[in-house]
mmCIF file of C-alpha atoms in Angstrom:
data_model
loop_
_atom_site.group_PDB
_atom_site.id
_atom_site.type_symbol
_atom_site.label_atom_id
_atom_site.label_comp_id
_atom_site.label_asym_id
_atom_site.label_seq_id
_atom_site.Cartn_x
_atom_site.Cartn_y
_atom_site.Cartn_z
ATOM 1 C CA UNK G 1 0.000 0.000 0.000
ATOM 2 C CA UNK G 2 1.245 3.473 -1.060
ATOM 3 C CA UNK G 3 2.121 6.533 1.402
ATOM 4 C CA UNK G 4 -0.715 8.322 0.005
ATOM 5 C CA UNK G 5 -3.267 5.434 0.202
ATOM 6 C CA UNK G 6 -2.192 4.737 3.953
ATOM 7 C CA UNK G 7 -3.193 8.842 4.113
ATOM 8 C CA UNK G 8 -6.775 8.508 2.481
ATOM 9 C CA UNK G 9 -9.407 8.486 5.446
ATOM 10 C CA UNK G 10 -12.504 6.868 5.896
ATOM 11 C CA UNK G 11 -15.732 7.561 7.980
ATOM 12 C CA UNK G 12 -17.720 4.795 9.648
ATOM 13 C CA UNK G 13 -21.376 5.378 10.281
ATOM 14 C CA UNK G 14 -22.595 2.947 12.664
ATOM 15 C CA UNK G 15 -25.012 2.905 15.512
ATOM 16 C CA UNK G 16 -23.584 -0.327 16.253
ATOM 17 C CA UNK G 17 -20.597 -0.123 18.439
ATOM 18 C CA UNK G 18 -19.431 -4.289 17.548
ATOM 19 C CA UNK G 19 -19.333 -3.176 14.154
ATOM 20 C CA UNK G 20 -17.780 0.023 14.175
ATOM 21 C CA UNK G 21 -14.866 -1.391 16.220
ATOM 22 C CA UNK G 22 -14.860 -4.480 13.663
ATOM 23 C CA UNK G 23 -14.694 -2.435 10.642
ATOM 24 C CA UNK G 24 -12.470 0.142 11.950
ATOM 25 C CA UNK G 25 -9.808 -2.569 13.001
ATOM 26 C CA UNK G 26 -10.358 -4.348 9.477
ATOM 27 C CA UNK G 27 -9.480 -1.069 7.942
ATOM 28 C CA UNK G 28 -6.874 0.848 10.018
ATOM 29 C CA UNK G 29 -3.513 -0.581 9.195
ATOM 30 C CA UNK G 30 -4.084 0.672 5.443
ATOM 31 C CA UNK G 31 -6.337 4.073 6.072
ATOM 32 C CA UNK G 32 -7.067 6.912 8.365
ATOM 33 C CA UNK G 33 -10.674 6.029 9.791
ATOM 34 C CA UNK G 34 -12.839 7.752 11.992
ATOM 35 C CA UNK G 35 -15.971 6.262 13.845
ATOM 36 C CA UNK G 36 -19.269 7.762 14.265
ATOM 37 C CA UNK G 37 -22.379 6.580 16.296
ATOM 38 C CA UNK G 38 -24.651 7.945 13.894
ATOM 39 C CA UNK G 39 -25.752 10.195 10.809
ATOM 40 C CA UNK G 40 -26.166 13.766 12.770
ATOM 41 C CA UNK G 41 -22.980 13.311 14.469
ATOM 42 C CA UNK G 42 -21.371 12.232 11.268
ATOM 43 C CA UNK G 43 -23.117 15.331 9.127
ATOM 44 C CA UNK G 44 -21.894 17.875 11.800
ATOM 45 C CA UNK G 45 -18.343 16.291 11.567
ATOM 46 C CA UNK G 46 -16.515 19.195 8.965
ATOM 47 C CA UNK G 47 -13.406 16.785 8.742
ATOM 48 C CA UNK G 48 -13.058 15.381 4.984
ATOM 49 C CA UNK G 49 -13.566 12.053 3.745
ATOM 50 C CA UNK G 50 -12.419 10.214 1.005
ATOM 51 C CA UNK G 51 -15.122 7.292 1.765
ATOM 52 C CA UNK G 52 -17.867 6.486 3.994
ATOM 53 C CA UNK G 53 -19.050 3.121 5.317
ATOM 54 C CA UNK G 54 -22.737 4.189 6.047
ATOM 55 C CA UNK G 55 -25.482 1.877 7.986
ATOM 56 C CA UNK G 56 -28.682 2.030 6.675
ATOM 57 C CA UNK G 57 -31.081 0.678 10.037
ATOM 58 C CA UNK G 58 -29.950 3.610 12.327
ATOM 59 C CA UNK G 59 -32.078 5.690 15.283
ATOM 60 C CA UNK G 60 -33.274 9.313 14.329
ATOM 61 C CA UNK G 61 -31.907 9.645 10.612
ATOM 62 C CA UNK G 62 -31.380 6.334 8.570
ATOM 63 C CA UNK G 63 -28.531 6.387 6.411
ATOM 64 C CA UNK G 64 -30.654 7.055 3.030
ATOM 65 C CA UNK G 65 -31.080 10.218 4.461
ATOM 66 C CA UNK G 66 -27.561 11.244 5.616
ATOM 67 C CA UNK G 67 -26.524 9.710 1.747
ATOM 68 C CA UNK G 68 -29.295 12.377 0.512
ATOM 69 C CA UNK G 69 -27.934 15.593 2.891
ATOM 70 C CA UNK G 70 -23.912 14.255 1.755
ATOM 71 C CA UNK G 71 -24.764 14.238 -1.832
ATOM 72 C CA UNK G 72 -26.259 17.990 -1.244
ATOM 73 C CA UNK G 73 -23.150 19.400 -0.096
ATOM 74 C CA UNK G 74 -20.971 20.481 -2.349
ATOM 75 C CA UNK G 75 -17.983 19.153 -1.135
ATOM 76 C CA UNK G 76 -20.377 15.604 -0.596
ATOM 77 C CA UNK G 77 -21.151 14.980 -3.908
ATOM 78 C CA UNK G 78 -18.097 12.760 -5.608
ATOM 79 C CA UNK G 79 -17.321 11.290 -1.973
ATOM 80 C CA UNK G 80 -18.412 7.301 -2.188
ATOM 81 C CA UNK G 81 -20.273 5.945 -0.147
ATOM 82 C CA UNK G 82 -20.533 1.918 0.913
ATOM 83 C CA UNK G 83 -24.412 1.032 2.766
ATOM 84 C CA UNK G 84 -23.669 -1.569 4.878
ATOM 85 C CA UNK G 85 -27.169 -3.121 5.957
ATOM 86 C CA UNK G 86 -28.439 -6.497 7.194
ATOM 87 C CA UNK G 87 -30.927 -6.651 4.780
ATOM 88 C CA UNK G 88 -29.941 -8.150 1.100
ATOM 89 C CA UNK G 89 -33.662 -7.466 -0.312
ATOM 90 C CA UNK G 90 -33.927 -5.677 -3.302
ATOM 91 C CA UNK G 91 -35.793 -2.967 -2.645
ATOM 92 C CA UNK G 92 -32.903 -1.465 -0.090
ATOM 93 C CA UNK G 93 -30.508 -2.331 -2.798
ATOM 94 C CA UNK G 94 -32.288 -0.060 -4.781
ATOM 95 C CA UNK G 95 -33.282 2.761 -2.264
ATOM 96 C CA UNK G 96 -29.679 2.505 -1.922
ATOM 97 C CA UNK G 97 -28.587 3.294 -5.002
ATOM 98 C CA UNK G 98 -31.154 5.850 -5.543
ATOM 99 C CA UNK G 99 -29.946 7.711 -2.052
ATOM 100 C CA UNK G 100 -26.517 8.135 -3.969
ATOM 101 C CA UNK G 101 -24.744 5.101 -2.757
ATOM 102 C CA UNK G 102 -21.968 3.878 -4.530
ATOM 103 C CA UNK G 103 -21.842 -0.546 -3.175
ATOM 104 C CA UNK G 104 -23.742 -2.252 -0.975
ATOM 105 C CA UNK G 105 -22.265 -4.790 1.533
ATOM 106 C CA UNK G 106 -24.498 -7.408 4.022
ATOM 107 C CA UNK G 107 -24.091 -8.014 7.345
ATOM 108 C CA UNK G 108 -22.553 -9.807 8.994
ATOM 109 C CA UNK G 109 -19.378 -7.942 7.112
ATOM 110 C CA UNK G 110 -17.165 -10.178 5.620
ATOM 111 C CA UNK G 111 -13.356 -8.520 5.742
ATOM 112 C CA UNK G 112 -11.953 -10.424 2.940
ATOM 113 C CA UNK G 113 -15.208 -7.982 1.322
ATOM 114 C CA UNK G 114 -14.725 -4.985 3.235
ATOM 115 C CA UNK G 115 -11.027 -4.299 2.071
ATOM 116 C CA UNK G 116 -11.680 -5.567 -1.846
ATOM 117 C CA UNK G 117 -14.390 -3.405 -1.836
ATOM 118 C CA UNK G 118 -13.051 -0.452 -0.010
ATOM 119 C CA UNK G 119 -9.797 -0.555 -1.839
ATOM 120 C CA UNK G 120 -11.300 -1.189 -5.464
ATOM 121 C CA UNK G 121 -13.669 1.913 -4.663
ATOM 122 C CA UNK G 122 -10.829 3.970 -3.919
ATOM 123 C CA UNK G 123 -8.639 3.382 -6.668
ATOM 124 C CA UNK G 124 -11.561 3.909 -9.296
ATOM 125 C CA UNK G 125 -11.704 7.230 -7.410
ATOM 126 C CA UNK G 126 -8.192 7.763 -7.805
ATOM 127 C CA UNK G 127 -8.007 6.702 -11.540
ATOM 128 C CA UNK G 128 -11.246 9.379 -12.117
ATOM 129 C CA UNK G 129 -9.438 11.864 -10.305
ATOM 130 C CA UNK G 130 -6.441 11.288 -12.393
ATOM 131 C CA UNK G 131 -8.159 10.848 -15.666
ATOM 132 C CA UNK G 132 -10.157 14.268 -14.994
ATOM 133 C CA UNK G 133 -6.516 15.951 -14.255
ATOM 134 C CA UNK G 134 -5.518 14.655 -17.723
ATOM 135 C CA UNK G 135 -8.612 15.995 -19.059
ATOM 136 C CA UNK G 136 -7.915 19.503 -17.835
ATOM 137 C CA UNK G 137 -4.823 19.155 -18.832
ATOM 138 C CA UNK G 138 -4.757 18.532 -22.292
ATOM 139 C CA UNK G 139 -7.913 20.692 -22.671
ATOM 140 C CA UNK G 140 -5.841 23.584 -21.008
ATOM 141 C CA UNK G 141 -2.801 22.619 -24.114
ATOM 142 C CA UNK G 142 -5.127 22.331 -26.642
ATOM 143 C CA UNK G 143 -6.808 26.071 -25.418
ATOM 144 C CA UNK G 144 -3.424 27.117 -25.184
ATOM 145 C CA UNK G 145 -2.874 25.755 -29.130
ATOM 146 C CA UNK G 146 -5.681 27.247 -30.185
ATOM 147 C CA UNK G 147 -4.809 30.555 -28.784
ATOM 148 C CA UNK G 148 -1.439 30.282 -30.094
ATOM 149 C CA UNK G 149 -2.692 29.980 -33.253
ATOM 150 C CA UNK G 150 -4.655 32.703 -33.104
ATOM 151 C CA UNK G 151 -1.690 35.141 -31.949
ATOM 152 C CA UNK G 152 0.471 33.677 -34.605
ATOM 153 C CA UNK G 153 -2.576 34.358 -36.804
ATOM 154 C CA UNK G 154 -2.136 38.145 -35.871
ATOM 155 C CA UNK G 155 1.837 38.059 -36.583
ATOM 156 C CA UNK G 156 1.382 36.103 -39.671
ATOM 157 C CA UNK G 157 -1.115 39.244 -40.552
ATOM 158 C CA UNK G 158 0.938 42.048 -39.870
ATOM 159 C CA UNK G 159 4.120 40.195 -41.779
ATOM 160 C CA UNK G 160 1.549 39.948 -45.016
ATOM 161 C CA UNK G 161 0.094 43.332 -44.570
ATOM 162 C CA UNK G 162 3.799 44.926 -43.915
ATOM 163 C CA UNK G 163 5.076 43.600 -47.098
ATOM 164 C CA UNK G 164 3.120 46.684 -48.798
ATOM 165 C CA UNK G 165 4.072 49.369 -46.466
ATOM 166 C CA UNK G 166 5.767 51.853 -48.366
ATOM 167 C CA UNK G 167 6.947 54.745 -45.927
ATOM 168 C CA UNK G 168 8.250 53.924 -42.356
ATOM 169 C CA UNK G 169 4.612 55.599 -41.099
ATOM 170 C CA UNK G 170 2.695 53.273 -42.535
ATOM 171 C CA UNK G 171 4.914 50.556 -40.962
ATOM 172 C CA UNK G 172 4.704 51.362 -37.626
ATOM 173 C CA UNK G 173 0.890 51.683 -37.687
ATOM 174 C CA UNK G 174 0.379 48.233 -38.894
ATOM 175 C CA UNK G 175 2.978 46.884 -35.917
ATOM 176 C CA UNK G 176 0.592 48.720 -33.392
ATOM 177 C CA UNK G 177 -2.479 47.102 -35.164
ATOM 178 C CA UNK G 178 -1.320 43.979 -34.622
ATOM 179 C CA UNK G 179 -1.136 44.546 -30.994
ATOM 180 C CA UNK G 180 -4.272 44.925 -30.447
ATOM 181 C CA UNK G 181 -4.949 41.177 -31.274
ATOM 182 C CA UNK G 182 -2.761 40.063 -28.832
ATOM 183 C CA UNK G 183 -4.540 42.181 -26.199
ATOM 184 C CA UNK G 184 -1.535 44.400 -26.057
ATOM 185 C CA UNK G 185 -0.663 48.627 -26.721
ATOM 186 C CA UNK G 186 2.294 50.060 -26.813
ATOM 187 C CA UNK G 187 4.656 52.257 -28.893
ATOM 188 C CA UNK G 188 6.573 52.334 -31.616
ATOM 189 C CA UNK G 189 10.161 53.974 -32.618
ATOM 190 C CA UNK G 190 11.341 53.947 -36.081
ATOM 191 C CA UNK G 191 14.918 55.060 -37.038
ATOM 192 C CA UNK G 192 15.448 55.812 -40.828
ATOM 193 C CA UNK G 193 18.429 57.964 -42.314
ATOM 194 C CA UNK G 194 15.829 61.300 -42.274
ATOM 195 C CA UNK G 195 15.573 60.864 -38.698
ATOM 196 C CA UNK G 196 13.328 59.245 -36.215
ATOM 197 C CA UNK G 197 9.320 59.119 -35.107
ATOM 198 C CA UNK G 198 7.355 57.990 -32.509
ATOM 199 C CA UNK G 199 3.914 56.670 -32.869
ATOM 200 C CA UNK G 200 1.364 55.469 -29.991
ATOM 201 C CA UNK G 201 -1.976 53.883 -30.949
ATOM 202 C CA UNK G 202 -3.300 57.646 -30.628
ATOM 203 C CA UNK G 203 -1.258 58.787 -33.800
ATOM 204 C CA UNK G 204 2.070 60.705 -32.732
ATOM 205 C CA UNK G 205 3.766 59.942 -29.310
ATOM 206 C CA UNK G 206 3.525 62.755 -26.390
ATOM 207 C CA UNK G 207 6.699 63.947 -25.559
ATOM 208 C CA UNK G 208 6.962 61.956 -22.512
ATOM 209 C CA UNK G 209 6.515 59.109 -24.631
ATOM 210 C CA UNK G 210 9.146 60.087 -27.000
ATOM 211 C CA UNK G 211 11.423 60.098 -23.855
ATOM 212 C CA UNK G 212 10.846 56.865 -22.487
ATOM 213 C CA UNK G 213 11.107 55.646 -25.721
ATOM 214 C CA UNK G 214 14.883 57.588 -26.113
ATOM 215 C CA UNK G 215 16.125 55.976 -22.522
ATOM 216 C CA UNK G 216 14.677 51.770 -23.370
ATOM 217 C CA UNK G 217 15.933 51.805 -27.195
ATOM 218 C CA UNK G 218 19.521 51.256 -25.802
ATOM 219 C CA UNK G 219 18.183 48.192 -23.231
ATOM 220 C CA UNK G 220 19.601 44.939 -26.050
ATOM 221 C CA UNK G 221 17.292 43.108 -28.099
ATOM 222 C CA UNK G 222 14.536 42.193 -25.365
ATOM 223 C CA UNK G 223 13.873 43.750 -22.020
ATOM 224 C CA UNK G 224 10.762 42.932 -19.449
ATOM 225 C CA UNK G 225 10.950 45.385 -16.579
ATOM 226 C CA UNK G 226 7.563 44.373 -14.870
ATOM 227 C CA UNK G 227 4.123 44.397 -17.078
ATOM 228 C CA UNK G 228 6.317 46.258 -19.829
ATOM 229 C CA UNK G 229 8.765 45.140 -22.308
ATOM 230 C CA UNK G 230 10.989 46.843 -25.380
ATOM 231 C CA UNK G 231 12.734 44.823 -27.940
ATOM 232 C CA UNK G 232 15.147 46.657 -29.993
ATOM 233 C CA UNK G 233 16.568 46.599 -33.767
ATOM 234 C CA UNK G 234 18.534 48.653 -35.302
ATOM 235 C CA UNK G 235 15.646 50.645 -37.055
ATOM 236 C CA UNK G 236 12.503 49.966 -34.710
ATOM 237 C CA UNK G 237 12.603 49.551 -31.051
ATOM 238 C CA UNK G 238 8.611 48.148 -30.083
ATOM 239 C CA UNK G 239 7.558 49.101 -26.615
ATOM 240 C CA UNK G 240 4.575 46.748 -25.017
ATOM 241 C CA UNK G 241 2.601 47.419 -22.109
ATOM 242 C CA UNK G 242 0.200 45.279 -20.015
ATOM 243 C CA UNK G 243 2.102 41.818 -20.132
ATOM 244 C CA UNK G 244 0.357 39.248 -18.357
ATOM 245 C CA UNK G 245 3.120 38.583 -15.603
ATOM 246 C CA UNK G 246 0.757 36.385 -14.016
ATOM 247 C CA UNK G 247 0.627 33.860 -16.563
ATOM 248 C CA UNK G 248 4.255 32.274 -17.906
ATOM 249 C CA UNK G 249 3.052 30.630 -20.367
ATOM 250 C CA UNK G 250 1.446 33.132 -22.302
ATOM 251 C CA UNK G 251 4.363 35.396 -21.268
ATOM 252 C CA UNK G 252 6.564 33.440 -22.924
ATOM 253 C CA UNK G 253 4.266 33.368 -26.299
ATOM 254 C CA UNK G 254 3.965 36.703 -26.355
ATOM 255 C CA UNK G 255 7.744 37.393 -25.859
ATOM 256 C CA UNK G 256 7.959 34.988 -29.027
ATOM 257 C CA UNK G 257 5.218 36.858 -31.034
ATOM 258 C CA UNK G 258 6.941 40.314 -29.787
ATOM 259 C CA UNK G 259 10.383 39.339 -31.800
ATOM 260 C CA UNK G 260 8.837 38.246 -34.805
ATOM 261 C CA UNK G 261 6.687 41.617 -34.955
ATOM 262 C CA UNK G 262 9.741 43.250 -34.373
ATOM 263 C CA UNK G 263 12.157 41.093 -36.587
ATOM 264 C CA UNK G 264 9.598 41.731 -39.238
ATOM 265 C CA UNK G 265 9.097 45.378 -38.361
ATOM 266 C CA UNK G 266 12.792 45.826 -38.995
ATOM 267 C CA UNK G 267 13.688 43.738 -41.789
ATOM 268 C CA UNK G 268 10.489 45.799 -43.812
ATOM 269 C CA UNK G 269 12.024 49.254 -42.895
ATOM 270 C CA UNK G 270 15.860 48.121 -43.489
ATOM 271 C CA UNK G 271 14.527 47.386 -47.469
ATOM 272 C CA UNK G 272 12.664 51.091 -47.057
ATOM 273 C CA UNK G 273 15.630 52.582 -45.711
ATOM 274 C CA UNK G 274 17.800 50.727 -48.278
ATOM 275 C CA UNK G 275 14.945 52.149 -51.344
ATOM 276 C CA UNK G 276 15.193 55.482 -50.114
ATOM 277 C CA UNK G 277 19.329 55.414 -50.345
ATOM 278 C CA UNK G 278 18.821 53.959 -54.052
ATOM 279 C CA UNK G 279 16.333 56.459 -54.868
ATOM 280 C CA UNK G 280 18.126 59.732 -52.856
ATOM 281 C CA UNK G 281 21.423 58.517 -55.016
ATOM 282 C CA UNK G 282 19.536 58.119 -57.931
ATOM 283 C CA UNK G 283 17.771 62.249 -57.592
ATOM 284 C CA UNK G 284 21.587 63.451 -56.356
ATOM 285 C CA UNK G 285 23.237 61.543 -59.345
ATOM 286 C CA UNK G 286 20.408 62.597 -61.960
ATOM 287 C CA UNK G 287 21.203 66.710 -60.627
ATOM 288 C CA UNK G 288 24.497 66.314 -60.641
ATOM 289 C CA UNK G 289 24.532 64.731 -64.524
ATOM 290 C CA UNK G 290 22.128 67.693 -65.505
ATOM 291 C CA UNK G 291 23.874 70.277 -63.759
ATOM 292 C CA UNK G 292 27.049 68.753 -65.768
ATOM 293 C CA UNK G 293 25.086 68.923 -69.135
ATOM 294 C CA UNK G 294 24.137 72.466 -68.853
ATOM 295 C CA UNK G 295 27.671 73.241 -68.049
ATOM 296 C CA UNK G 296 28.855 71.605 -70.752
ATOM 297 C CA UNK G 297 26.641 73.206 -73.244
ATOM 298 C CA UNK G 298 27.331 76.495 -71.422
ATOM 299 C CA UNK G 299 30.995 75.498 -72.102
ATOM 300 C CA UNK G 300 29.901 74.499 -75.766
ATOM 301 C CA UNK G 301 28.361 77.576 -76.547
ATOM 302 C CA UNK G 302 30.706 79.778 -75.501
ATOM 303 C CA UNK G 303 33.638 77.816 -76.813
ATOM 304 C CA UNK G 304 31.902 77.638 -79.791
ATOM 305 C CA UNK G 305 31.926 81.534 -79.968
ATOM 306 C CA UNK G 306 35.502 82.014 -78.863
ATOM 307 C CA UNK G 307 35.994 79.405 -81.589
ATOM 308 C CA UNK G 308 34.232 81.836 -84.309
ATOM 309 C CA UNK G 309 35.736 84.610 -83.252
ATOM 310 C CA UNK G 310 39.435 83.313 -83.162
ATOM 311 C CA UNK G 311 39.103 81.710 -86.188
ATOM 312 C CA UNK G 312 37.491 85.159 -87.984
ATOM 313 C CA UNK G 313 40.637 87.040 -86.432
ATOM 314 C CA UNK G 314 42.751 84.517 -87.448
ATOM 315 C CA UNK G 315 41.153 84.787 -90.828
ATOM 316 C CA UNK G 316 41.521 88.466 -90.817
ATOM 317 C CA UNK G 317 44.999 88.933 -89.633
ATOM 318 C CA UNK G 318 46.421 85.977 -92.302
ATOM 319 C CA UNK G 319 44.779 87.433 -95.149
ATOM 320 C CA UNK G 320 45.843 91.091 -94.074
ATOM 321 C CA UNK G 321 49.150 89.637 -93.917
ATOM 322 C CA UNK G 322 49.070 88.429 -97.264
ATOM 323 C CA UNK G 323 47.809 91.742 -98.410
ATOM 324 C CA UNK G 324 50.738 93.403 -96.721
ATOM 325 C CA UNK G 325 53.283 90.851 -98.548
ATOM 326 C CA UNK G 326 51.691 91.894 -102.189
ATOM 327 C CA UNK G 327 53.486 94.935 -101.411
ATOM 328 C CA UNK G 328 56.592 93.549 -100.407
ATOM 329 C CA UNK G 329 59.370 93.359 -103.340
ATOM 330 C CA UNK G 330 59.728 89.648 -103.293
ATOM 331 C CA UNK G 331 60.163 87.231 -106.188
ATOM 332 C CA UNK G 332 56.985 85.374 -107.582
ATOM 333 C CA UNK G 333 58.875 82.164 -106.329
ATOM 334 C CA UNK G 334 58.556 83.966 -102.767
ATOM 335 C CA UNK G 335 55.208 85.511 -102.728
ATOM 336 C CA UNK G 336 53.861 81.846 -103.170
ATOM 337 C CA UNK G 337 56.023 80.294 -100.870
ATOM 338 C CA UNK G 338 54.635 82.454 -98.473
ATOM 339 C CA UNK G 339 51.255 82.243 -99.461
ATOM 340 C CA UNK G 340 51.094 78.960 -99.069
ATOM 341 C CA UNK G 341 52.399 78.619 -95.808
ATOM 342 C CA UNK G 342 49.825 80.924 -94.380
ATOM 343 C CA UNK G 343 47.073 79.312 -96.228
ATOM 344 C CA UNK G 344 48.880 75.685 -94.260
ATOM 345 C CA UNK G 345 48.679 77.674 -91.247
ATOM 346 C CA UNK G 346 44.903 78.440 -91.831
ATOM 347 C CA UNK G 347 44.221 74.675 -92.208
ATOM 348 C CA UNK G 348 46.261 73.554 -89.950
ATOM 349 C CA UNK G 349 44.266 76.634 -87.227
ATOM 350 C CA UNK G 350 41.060 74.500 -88.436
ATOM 351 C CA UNK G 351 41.596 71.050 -87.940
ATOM 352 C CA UNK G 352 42.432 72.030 -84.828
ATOM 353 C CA UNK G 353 39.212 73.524 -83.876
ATOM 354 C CA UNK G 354 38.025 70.606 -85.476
ATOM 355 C CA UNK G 355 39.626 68.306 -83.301
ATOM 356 C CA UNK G 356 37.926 70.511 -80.052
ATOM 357 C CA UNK G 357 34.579 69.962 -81.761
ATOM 358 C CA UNK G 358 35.281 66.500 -81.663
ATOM 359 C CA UNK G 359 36.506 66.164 -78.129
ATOM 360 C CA UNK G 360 33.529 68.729 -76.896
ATOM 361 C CA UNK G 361 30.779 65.626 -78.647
ATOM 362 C CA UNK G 362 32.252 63.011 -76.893
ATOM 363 C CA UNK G 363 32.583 64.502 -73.599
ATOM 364 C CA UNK G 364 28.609 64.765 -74.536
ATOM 365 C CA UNK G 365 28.228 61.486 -75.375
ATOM 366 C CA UNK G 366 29.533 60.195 -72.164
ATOM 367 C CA UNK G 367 26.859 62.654 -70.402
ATOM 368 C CA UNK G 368 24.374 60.668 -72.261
ATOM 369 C CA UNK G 369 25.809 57.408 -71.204
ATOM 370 C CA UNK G 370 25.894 58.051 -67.287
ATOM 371 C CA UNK G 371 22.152 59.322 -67.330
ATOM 372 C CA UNK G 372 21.126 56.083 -69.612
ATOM 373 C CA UNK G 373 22.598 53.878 -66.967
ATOM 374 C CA UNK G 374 21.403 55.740 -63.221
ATOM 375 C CA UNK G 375 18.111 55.179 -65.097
ATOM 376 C CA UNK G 376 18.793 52.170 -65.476
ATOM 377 C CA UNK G 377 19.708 51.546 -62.214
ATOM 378 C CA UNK G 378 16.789 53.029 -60.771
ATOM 379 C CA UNK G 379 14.463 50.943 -62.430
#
């Protein structure tokens, strides 16, 4: 016999004081048991019981009734209960049974009975008690799936829903949406290259706010100080409130469910951070290319003039030269000579310009090819 069966008591209800001695010594090396002379004294008793051995023939209350009163109680109704009677007729059986009883045993007892009878009773109680415990149990794990699944329902949500968030706003309201699920509230920090924003579930964060939020985004990754808790990434930092410190278990989900809001919070605003360099680069490189272009056809134009005009002037002072020479007494033989070397300087003025012209297009052309390919890029 166990420790704890050696622990269980048991009441005997017996006018009879033969029988309450007999069944008390039949029974007490195995349980706790406690003797009563009859029903009232045994109903006033507030001790507990795990069974009762209850006569049926007794002065002043029979035991049907003191079954009846038991089974009223609240605390009487899943405590069994063994009529012992001297009469095997079947009418008692069943007034018995309909009393609340749980076995009937005749008198004279037999002990071989008694203990078989008493002991099965007992550990059918025992197996119910643990089978109900089982019952609880796995109903409280499959409640606690169930609930799970419907926070992870709520994160799943929020990851879907993030995915088209376009601006870091629009981000942090759909984290503090999917708080509300959850049964939660809080606030959110973002931090993006432009700067950073609070946001409560009222719209913008009070100032107050945006200080507590300034002291817990430098706490590590997750921090519970009480019914609150912050986790941190390098662009969000998610502050809860009302954490159920009562319950671990549903702590511990929500920790889990916390992260991934927060993991998913970040990775969406690290692409939108990372779009927003792309696109900043993109607008700086696309000024800087047309700022170049206009200087270059600035430069065009006016080295296109200072082209015209040293070329007339060049012109001009060549053929005023050769002019000049006609007056010069020179051989034929020497007029030409010189002629042609100023009409081989002319040329040789021109393709030189020429080559400038040249050097000024492809300079252009490589404009054209750096805006073709940060297009490109930005697409």
């Amino acid at each position: 016999m166990s420790e704890s069966a050696r622990k269980q008591r048991i009441a005997v209800v017996d006018d009879a004081l033969v029988l309450r001695r007999i069944v008390s010594a039949l029974l007490e090396k195995d349980y706790d048991v406690t003797a009563f002379v009859g029903g009232k004294d045994f109903l006033e008793s507030s001790a507990p019981f795990d069974l009762i051995l209850l006569d049926i023939d007794m002065p002043g209350m029979d035991g049907y009734e003191v079954c009846r009163r038991l089974r009223a109680r609240e605390e009487g109704g899943e405590v069994p209960v063994i009529f012992v009677s001297g009469h095997d007729a079947a009418p008692e059986r069943v007034a018995a049974y309909q009393a609340g009883g749980n076995d009937f045993i005749i008198k004279p007892v037999n002990a071989d009975e008694v203990r078989h009878k008493v002991g099965a009773i007992l550990t059918q109680m025992a197996e119910r008690r643990q089978l109900a415990h089982h019952s609880q149990t796995a109903s409280k794990v499959a409640f606690e799936a169930m609930t799970n699944m419907g926070e992870l329902g709520a994160v799943m949500d929020f990851m879907r829903r993030s995915a088209a968030c376009a601006d870091a706003a629009s981000v942090a309201n759909c984290v503090l949406a999917a708080l509300l699920p959850l049964g939660l509230s809080g606030t959110v920090q973002v931090r993006m290259p432009s700067g950073k924003v609070n946001y409560a579930a009222s719209g913008q964060a009070t100032p107050l706010q945006d200080s507590v939020m300034d002291s817990l985004c430098s706490m590590g990754r997750l921090f519970i100080f009480g019914s609150r808790g912050i986790v941190n990434y390098d662009h969000v930092s998610l502050l809860v409130l009302d954490l159920p410190t009562k319950d671990e278990a549903r702590l511990g989900r929500l920790r889990d469910h916390l992260a991934l809001l927060a993991e998913g919070a970040e990775a969406r605003l690290a692409a939108i951070a990372a779009t927003d360099t792309i696109v900043r680069m993109h607008d700086e490189v696309t000024r800087t290319l047309q700022a170049l272009r206009h200087t270059l056809a600035e430069t065009n134009r006016r080295a296109q003039d200072a082209r015209q005009n040293a070329q007339r002037q060049t012109i001009d002072t060549l053929e005023g030269l050769g002019r000049m020479i006609q007056s010069f007494s020179i051989t034929d033989i020497q007029r030409e000579t010189v002629e042609h070397t100023i009409e081989d300087g002319i040329e040789d003025l021109l393709r030189l310009y020429d080559v400038a012209s040249i050097a000024e297009t492809d300079f252009s052309r490589v404009v054209t090819m750096l805006e073709r390919m940060a297009l490109e890029r930005a697409l």
